[in-house]
Short mmCIF file of C-alpha atoms in Angstrom, two decimals:
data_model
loop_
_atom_site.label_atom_id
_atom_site.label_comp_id
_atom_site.label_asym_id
_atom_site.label_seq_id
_atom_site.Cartn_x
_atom_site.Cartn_y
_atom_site.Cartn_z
CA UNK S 30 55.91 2.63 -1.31
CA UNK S 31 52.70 4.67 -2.08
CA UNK S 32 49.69 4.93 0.66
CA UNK S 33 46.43 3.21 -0.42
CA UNK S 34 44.28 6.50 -1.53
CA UNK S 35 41.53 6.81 0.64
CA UNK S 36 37.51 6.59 -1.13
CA UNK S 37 36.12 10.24 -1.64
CA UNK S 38 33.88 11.58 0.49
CA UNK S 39 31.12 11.12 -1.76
CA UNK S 40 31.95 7.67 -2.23
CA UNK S 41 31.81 7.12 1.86
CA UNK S 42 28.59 8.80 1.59
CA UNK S 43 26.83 6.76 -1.16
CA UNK S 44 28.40 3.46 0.10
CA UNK S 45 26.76 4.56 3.81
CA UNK S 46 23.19 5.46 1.99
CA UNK S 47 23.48 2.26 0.40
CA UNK S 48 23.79 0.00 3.66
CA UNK S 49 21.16 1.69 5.81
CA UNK S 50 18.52 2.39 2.80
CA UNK S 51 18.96 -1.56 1.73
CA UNK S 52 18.66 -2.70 5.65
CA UNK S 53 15.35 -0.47 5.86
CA UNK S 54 14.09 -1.66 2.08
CA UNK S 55 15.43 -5.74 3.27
CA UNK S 56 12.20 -5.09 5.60
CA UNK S 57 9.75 -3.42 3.14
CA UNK S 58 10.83 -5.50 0.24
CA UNK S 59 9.78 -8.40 2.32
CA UNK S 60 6.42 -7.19 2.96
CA UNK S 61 5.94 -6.74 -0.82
CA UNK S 62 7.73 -9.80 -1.80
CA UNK S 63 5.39 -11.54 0.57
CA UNK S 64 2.08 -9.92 -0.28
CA UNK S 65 2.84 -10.17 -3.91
CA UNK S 66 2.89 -14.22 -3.49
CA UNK S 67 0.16 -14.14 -1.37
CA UNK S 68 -1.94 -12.13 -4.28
CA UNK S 69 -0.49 -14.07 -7.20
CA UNK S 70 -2.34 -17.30 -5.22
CA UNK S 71 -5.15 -16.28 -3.48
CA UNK S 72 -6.97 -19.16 -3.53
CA UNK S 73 -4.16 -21.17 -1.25
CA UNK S 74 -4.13 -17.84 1.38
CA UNK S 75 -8.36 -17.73 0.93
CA UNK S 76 -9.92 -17.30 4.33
CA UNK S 77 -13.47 -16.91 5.22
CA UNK S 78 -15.46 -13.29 4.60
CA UNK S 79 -17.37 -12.59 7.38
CA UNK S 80 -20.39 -11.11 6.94
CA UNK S 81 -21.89 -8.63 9.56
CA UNK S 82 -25.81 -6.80 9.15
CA UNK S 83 -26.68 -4.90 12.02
CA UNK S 84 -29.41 -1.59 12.51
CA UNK S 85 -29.73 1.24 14.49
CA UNK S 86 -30.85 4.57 14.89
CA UNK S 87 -29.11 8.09 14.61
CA UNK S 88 -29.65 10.30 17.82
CA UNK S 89 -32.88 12.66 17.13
CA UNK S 90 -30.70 15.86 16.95
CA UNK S 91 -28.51 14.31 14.29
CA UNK S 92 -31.74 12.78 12.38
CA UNK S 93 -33.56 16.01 12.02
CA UNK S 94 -30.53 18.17 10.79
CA UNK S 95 -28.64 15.13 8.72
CA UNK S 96 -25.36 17.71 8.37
CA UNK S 97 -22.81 15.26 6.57
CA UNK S 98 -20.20 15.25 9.23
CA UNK S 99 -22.68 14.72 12.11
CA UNK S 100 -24.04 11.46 10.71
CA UNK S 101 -20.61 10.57 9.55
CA UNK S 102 -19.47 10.46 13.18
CA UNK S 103 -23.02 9.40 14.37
CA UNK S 104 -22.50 6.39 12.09
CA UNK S 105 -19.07 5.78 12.93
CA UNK S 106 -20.06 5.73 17.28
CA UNK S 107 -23.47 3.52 16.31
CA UNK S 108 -21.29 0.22 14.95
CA UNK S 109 -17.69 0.92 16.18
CA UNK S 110 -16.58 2.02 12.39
CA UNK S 111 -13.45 2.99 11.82
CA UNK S 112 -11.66 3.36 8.20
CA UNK S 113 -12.06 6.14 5.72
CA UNK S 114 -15.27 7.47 4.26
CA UNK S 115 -14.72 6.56 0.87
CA UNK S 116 -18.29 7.53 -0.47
CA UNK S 117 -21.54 9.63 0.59
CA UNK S 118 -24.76 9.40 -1.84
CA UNK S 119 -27.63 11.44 -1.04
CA UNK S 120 -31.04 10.95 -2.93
CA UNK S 121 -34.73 11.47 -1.81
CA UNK S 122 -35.30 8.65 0.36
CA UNK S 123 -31.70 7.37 2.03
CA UNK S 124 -28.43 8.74 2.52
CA UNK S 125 -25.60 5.92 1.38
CA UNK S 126 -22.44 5.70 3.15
CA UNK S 127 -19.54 3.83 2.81
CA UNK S 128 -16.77 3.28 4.92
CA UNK S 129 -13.16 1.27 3.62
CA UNK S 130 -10.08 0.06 5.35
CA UNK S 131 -7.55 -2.86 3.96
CA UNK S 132 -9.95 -5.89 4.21
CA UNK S 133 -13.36 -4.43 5.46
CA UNK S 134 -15.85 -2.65 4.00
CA UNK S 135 -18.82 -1.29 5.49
CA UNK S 136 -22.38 -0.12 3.93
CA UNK S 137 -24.70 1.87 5.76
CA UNK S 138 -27.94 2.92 4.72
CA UNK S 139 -29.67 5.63 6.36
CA UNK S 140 -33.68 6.58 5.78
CA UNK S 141 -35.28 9.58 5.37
CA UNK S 142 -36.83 10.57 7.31
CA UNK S 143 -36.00 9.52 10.24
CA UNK S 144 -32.66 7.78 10.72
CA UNK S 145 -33.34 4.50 10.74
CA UNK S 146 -29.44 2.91 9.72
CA UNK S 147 -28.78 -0.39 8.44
CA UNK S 148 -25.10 -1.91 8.38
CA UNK S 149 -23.94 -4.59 6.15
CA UNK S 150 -19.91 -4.93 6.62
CA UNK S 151 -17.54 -7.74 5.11
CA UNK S 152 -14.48 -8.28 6.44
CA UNK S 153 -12.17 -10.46 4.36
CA UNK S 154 -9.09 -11.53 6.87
CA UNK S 155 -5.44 -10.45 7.50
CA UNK S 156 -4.48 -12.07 4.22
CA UNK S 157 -6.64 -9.82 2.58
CA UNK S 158 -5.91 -6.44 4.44
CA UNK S 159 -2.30 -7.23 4.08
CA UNK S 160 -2.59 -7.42 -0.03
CA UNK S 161 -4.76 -4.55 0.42
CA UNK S 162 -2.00 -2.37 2.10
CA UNK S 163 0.47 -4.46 -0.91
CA UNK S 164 -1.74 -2.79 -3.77
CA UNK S 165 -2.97 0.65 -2.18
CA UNK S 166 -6.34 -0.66 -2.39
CA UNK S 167 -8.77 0.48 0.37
CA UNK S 168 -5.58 1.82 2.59
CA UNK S 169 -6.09 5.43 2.27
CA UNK S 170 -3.54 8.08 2.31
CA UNK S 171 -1.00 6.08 4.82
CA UNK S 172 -0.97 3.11 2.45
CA UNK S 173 -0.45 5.10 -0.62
CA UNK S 174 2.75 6.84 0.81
CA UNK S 175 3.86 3.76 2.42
CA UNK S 176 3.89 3.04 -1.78
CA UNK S 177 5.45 5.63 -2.55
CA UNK S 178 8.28 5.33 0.16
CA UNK S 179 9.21 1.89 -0.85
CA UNK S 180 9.32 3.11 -4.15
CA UNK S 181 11.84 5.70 -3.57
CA UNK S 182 13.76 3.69 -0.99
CA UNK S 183 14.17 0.93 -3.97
CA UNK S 184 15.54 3.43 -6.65
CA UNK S 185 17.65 4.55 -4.14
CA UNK S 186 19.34 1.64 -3.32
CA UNK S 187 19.38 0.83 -7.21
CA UNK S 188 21.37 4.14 -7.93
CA UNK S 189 23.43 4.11 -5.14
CA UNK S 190 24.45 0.65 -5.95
CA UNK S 191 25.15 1.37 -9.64
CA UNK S 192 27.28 4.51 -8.44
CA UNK S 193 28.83 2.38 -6.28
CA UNK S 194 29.72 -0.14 -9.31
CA UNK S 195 31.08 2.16 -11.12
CA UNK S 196 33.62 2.79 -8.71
CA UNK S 197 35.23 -1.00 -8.92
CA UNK S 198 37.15 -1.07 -12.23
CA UNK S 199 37.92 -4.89 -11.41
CA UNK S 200 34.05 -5.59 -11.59
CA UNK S 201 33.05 -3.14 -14.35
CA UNK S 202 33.19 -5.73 -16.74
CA UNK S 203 31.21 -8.38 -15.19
CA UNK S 204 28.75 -6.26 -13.48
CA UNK S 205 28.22 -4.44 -17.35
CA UNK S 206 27.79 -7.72 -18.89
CA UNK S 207 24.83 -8.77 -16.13
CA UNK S 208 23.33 -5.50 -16.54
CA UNK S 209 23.03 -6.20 -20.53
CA UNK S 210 21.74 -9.54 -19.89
CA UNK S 211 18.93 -8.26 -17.46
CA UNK S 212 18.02 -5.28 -20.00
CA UNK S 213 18.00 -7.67 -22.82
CA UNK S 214 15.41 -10.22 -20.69
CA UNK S 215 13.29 -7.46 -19.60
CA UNK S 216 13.20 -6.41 -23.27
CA UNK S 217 12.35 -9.86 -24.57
CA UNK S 218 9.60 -10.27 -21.79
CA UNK S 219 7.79 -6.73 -22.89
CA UNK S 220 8.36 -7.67 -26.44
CA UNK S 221 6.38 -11.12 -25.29
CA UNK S 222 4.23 -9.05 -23.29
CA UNK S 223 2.68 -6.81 -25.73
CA UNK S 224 3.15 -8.02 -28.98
#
């Protein structure tokens, strides 16, 4: 009586990728499969923007000078603004700042001269900074990499699960038969789509 051969090496190594990269994408897929629902119906997740105008005054030193990072980080200590800087307009009469996290943004207007500041913020609720984070939208570098992780956690777990397929000759069949069926359904859906 033969011994059962024992998997590869390779194959103990894909099949172990597989488990832990699905149990760490079960977690982000959630988040996505979540966040996706939420933005395909915003109107039932809706929740009130609040609206915030405030002024204030940049310190004399930082006034006179108006160095970019200064009144960056003059701005940011005068309202308790955090998020990135995502634009910085300079004309004549006013510098125009804008500051953007998921689910707030923040306008500040400063004169010249002077340094009189004026805020006007929205923040748009944890539905909206979660769908934020979900599209890449106003989540700065973290967000975008947190993108492209899930991406490459979910082709991961696809290729190491079709390797893995591959390897069970009594489930070739079926497994080749699905895979047609979902090609030929995404095909008929982008024919749909753009035709």
């Amino acid at each position: 009586m033969n011994a059962p051969r024992r998997p590869g090496r390779w194959k103990v190594w894909t099949r172990t990728l597989h488990i832990y990269a699905s149990l760490l994408g079960l977690v982000l897929t959630t988040f996505f499969g979540v966040t996706g629902f939420v933005l395909n119906h915003e109107a039932w997740f809706a929740q009130e923007t609040v609206r915030r105008l405030a002024t204030g005054q940049l310190p004399a030193e930082v006034a006179k000078e108006l160095e970019p990072l200064a009144v960056v980080e003059a701005v940011r200590a005068e309202f308790g603004l955090s998020g990135g800087l995502s634009a910085y307009e300079v004309d004549p009469e006013e510098l125009r700042l804008r500051f953007e996290r998921p689910g707030e943004v923040s306008d500040v207007v400063v004169a010249r001269p002077g340094g009189a500041l004026e805020l006007s913020q929205e923040r748009e609720g944890t539905w909206a900074a979660l769908t934020d984070l979900h599209t890449g939208k106003r989540s700065g570098t973290l967000g975008r990499r947190l993108i492209d992780a899930t991406a490459i956690l979910l082709l991961t777990i696809s290729l190491s699960g079709f390797v893995l397929w591959l390897t069970l000759p009594k489930r070739r069949r079926a497994g080749l038969a699905a895979l047609v069926a979902a090609g030929g359904l995404t095909g008929v859906a982008l024919l749909y789509l753009f035709m």
